[in-house]
Amino acid sequence: MDCIFCKIINKEMPTDFIYEDESVVAFGDIRPSAPIHYLVVPREHIQSIIYLQKNHQEIISKLIFTAKNIAEKFGLKGYKLVFNVGREGGQIIDHLHLHLLGGWKNEAGKINV
Ligand code: AMP
Ligand code: ZN
């Protein structure tokens, strides 16, 4: 399968992980849209939220808790967690990922909802 995030996870593409464990990895977005922009990615290849099954509840919860822990590590008081879902939802990489965006000065994070 030609999936760039699977290649990153399998270490076929050198990428620094800010966090990794048995089920998720997290790394910096190559084209950051915010001062702090990380992607939290399950090791399992799930195409998108559209393809979620009931047995994925645990991994979705894990993605959110991992993002929360990274945000706390950076001392973020506020941030955005974003899933782009399908092409119409702006998803480009077909391997499920949660965007953690933050680090704006003032209240810049209030715009672009
Ligand atoms: P999405 O639009 O939700 O599919 O987001 C995919 C994100 O992956 C984009 O923000 C890209 O900048 C990011 N991205 C693509 N390739 C890489 C890569 N090799 N390493 C890190 N981030 C990447
Ligand atoms: Zn994949």
Coordinates of N, CA and C and ligand atoms in Angstrom, one line a residue:
M1 N 0.9 -1.2 0.0 CA 0.0 0.0 0.0 C 0.9 1.3 0.0
D2 N 0.5 2.2 -0.8 CA 1.4 3.4 -1.0 C 0.8 4.5 -0.1
C3 N 1.1 4.4 1.2 CA 0.6 5.4 2.2 C 1.7 6.0 2.9
I4 N 1.8 7.3 2.7 CA 2.9 8.1 3.3 C 3.0 8.0 4.8
F5 N 1.8 8.0 5.5 CA 1.9 7.9 6.9 C 2.3 6.5 7.4
C6 N 1.9 5.5 6.7 CA 2.3 4.1 7.0 C 3.9 4.0 6.8
K7 N 4.4 4.7 5.8 CA 5.9 4.7 5.6 C 6.5 5.4 6.8
I8 N 6.0 6.5 7.2 CA 6.5 7.2 8.4 C 6.5 6.3 9.6
I9 N 5.3 5.7 9.8 CA 5.2 4.8 11.0 C 6.1 3.7 11.0
N10 N 6.4 3.1 9.8 CA 7.3 2.0 9.6 C 8.7 2.4 9.5
K11 N 9.0 3.7 9.7 CA 10.3 4.3 9.7 C 11.0 4.1 8.3
E12 N 10.2 4.0 7.2 CA 10.7 4.0 5.9 C 11.0 5.4 5.4
M13 N 10.4 6.4 6.1 CA 10.7 7.8 5.9 C 11.1 8.4 7.2
P14 N 12.3 8.9 7.3 CA 12.8 9.4 8.5 C 12.0 10.6 9.0
T15 N 11.4 10.5 10.2 CA 10.6 11.5 10.7 C 10.7 11.5 12.3
D16 N 10.9 12.6 12.9 CA 11.1 12.6 14.3 C 9.7 12.5 15.0
F17 N 9.5 11.6 15.9 CA 8.3 11.4 16.6 C 8.4 12.2 17.9
I18 N 7.4 13.1 18.1 CA 7.4 13.8 19.4 C 6.8 12.8 20.5
Y19 N 6.1 11.8 20.0 CA 5.5 10.8 20.9 C 5.3 9.5 20.1
E20 N 5.5 8.4 20.8 CA 5.1 7.1 20.1 C 4.8 6.1 21.2
D21 N 3.9 5.2 21.0 CA 3.7 4.0 21.8 C 3.2 2.9 20.9
E22 N 2.6 1.9 21.5 CA 2.2 0.7 20.7 C 1.1 1.0 19.7
S23 N 0.3 2.0 19.9 CA -0.8 2.2 19.0 C -0.9 3.5 18.3
V24 N -0.1 4.5 18.8 CA -0.1 5.8 18.1 C 1.3 6.4 18.0
V25 N 1.4 7.3 17.0 CA 2.6 8.1 16.9 C 2.2 9.6 16.7
A26 N 3.1 10.5 17.0 CA 2.8 11.9 16.8 C 4.1 12.6 16.2
F27 N 3.9 13.5 15.2 CA 5.0 14.1 14.6 C 4.6 15.5 14.1
G28 N 5.5 16.4 13.8 CA 5.2 17.7 13.4 C 4.7 17.7 11.9
D29 N 3.7 18.6 11.7 CA 3.2 18.7 10.3 C 4.3 19.4 9.4
I30 N 4.5 18.8 8.3 CA 5.5 19.4 7.4 C 5.2 20.8 6.9
R31 N 3.9 21.1 6.8 CA 3.5 22.5 6.4 C 2.6 23.0 7.5
P32 N 3.2 23.5 8.6 CA 2.4 23.9 9.7 C 1.5 25.0 9.4
S33 N 0.3 24.9 9.9 CA -0.8 25.9 9.8 C -0.9 26.7 11.1
A34 N -0.1 26.5 12.0 CA -0.1 27.2 13.3 C 1.3 27.1 13.9
P35 N 1.6 28.0 14.9 CA 2.9 28.0 15.5 C 3.2 26.6 16.0
I36 N 2.2 25.9 16.6 CA 2.4 24.5 17.0 C 1.4 23.7 16.2
H37 N 1.9 22.7 15.5 CA 1.0 21.9 14.6 C 1.6 20.5 14.6
Y38 N 0.9 19.6 15.3 CA 1.3 18.2 15.3 C 0.2 17.3 14.8
L39 N 0.6 16.2 14.2 CA -0.4 15.2 13.8 C -0.3 14.0 14.7
V40 N -1.4 13.5 15.2 CA -1.5 12.3 16.0 C -2.1 11.2 15.2
V41 N -1.4 10.1 15.0 CA -1.8 9.1 14.0 C -1.8 7.7 14.5
P42 N -2.8 7.0 14.3 CA -2.8 5.6 14.7 C -1.9 4.7 13.9
R43 N -1.2 3.8 14.5 CA -0.4 2.9 13.7 C -1.2 2.1 12.7
E44 N -2.4 1.8 13.1 CA -3.3 1.0 12.2 C -3.7 1.9 11.1
H45 N -3.7 1.3 9.9 CA -4.1 2.1 8.7 C -5.7 2.1 8.6
I46 N -6.2 3.2 9.1 CA -7.7 3.5 9.0 C -7.8 4.6 8.0
Q47 N -8.6 4.5 7.0 CA -8.5 5.6 5.9 C -9.0 6.9 6.4
S48 N -10.1 7.0 7.1 CA -10.6 8.2 7.6 C -11.7 8.0 8.6
I49 N -12.2 9.0 9.2 CA -13.4 8.9 10.1 C -14.6 8.2 9.4
I50 N -14.7 8.3 8.1 CA -15.7 7.7 7.3 C -15.7 6.2 7.5
Y51 N -14.5 5.6 7.7 CA -14.4 4.2 7.7 C -14.3 3.6 9.1
L52 N -14.6 4.5 10.1 CA -14.5 4.0 11.5 C -15.5 2.9 11.8
Q53 N -15.1 1.9 12.5 CA -15.9 0.8 13.0 C -16.1 1.0 14.5
K54 N -17.1 0.2 15.0 CA -17.3 0.3 16.5 C -16.0 -0.1 17.3
N55 N -15.3 -1.0 16.7 CA -14.1 -1.4 17.5 C -12.9 -0.4 17.5
H56 N -13.1 0.7 16.8 CA -12.1 1.8 16.8 C -12.3 2.8 17.9
Q57 N -13.3 2.6 18.7 CA -13.6 3.6 19.8 C -12.4 3.9 20.6
E58 N -11.7 2.9 21.0 CA -10.5 3.0 21.9 C -9.4 3.8 21.2
I59 N -9.2 3.6 19.9 CA -8.1 4.3 19.3 C -8.4 5.8 19.1
I60 N -9.7 6.1 18.8 CA -10.1 7.5 18.7 C -9.9 8.2 20.0
S61 N -10.3 7.6 21.1 CA -10.1 8.1 22.4 C -8.6 8.3 22.7
K62 N -7.8 7.4 22.2 CA -6.3 7.4 22.4 C -5.7 8.6 21.7
L63 N -6.2 8.9 20.5 CA -5.7 10.0 19.7 C -6.0 11.3 20.4
I64 N -7.2 11.4 21.0 CA -7.6 12.7 21.7 C -6.8 12.9 23.0
F65 N -6.6 11.8 23.7 CA -5.8 11.9 25.0 C -4.3 12.2 24.6
T66 N -3.8 11.6 23.6 CA -2.5 11.9 23.2 C -2.3 13.3 22.8
A67 N -3.2 13.9 22.1 CA -3.2 15.3 21.7 C -3.2 16.2 22.9
K68 N -4.1 15.8 23.8 CA -4.2 16.6 25.1 C -2.9 16.6 25.9
N69 N -2.3 15.4 25.9 CA -1.0 15.3 26.7 C 0.1 16.2 26.0
I70 N 0.1 16.1 24.7 CA 1.1 16.9 24.0 C 0.9 18.4 24.2
A71 N -0.4 18.8 24.1 CA -0.8 20.2 24.4 C -0.4 20.7 25.8
E72 N -0.5 19.8 26.7 CA -0.2 20.1 28.1 C 1.4 20.3 28.3
K73 N 2.1 19.4 27.5 CA 3.5 19.4 27.5 C 4.0 20.8 27.0
F74 N 3.3 21.3 26.1 CA 3.7 22.6 25.5 C 3.1 23.8 26.3
G75 N 2.4 23.5 27.3 CA 1.7 24.5 28.2 C 0.6 25.3 27.4
L76 N 0.0 24.7 26.4 CA -1.0 25.3 25.7 C -2.3 25.5 26.6
K77 N -2.8 26.7 26.6 CA -4.0 26.9 27.4 C -5.3 26.7 26.5
G78 N -5.1 26.8 25.3 CA -6.2 26.6 24.3 C -5.6 26.1 23.0
Y79 N -6.4 25.3 22.3 CA -5.9 24.8 21.0 C -7.0 24.2 20.2
K80 N -6.8 23.8 19.0 CA -7.8 23.2 18.2 C -7.4 21.7 17.9
L81 N -8.4 20.9 17.9 CA -8.2 19.5 17.5 C -9.1 19.3 16.3
V82 N -8.5 18.9 15.1 CA -9.2 18.8 13.9 C -9.0 17.5 13.2
F83 N -10.2 16.9 12.8 CA -10.1 15.8 11.8 C -10.7 16.3 10.5
N84 N -9.9 16.3 9.5 CA -10.5 16.6 8.1 C -11.0 15.2 7.6
V85 N -12.2 15.2 7.1 CA -12.9 14.0 6.8 C -13.3 13.9 5.3
G86 N -12.6 13.1 4.6 CA -12.9 13.0 3.1 C -12.4 14.2 2.3
R87 N -12.3 14.0 1.0 CA -11.9 15.1 0.2 C -12.7 16.4 0.4
E88 N -14.0 16.3 0.5 CA -14.8 17.4 0.7 C -14.6 18.1 2.0
G89 N -14.0 17.4 3.0 CA -13.7 17.9 4.3 C -12.2 18.3 4.4
G90 N -11.5 18.3 3.2 CA -10.2 18.8 3.2 C -9.1 17.8 3.5
Q91 N -9.5 16.5 3.6 CA -8.5 15.5 3.8 C -7.7 15.1 2.6
I92 N -6.4 15.2 2.7 CA -5.5 14.9 1.6 C -4.8 13.5 1.8
I93 N -4.4 13.3 3.0 CA -3.7 12.0 3.3 C -4.8 11.0 3.8
D94 N -4.9 9.9 3.1 CA -5.9 8.9 3.4 C -5.4 7.9 4.5
H95 N -4.9 8.4 5.6 CA -4.6 7.6 6.8 C -5.0 8.5 8.0
L96 N -6.0 8.1 8.7 CA -6.6 8.8 9.8 C -5.6 9.6 10.6
H97 N -5.8 10.9 10.9 CA -4.9 11.7 11.7 C -5.7 12.8 12.4
L98 N -5.2 13.1 13.6 CA -5.8 14.3 14.3 C -4.8 15.4 14.3
H99 N -5.3 16.6 13.9 CA -4.4 17.7 13.9 C -4.5 18.4 15.3
L100 N -3.4 18.7 15.9 CA -3.3 19.5 17.1 C -2.7 20.9 16.7
L101 N -3.5 21.9 16.8 CA -3.1 23.3 16.3 C -3.1 24.2 17.5
G102 N -2.1 25.0 17.7 CA -2.1 26.0 18.8 C -0.9 26.9 18.8
G103 N -0.7 27.6 19.9 CA 0.5 28.4 20.0 C 0.3 29.8 19.5
W104 N -1.0 30.2 19.2 CA -1.2 31.6 18.7 C -1.0 32.5 19.9
K105 N -0.6 33.7 19.5 CA -0.5 34.8 20.5 C -1.9 35.4 20.6
N106 N -2.2 36.1 21.6 CA -3.5 36.7 21.8 C -4.6 35.7 21.6
E107 N -5.6 36.1 20.8 CA -6.8 35.2 20.7 C -7.0 34.8 19.2
A108 N -5.8 34.7 18.5 CA -5.9 34.4 17.1 C -6.6 33.1 16.8
G109 N -6.6 32.2 17.8 CA -7.2 30.9 17.6 C -8.7 31.0 17.5
K110 N -9.2 32.2 17.8 CA -10.7 32.3 17.7 C -11.2 32.4 16.3
I111 N -10.3 32.8 15.4 CA -10.8 32.9 14.0 C -10.6 31.5 13.3
N112 N -11.1 31.5 12.1 CA -11.0 30.3 11.2 C -11.6 29.0 11.9
V113 N -12.8 29.2 12.4 CA -13.4 28.0 13.1 C -13.8 27.0 12.0
Ligands
AMP1 P1 -5.2 16.4 5.8 O1 -5.5 17.6 4.9 O2 -6.0 16.4 7.1 O3 -5.1 15.1 5.1 O4 -3.7 16.7 6.4 C1 -2.6 16.1 6.0 C2 -1.4 16.9 6.6 O5 -0.3 16.1 6.5 C3 -1.1 18.2 5.9 O6 -1.3 19.2 6.9 C4 0.3 18.1 5.4 O7 1.0 19.2 5.6 C5 0.8 16.9 6.3 N1 1.9 16.1 5.7 C6 2.0 15.6 4.5 N2 3.1 14.9 4.3 C7 3.8 15.0 5.5 C8 5.0 14.5 5.9 N3 5.8 13.7 5.2 N4 5.4 14.7 7.2 C9 4.6 15.5 8.0 N5 3.4 16.0 7.6 C10 3.0 15.8 6.4
ZN2 ZN -1.5 4.3 6.1

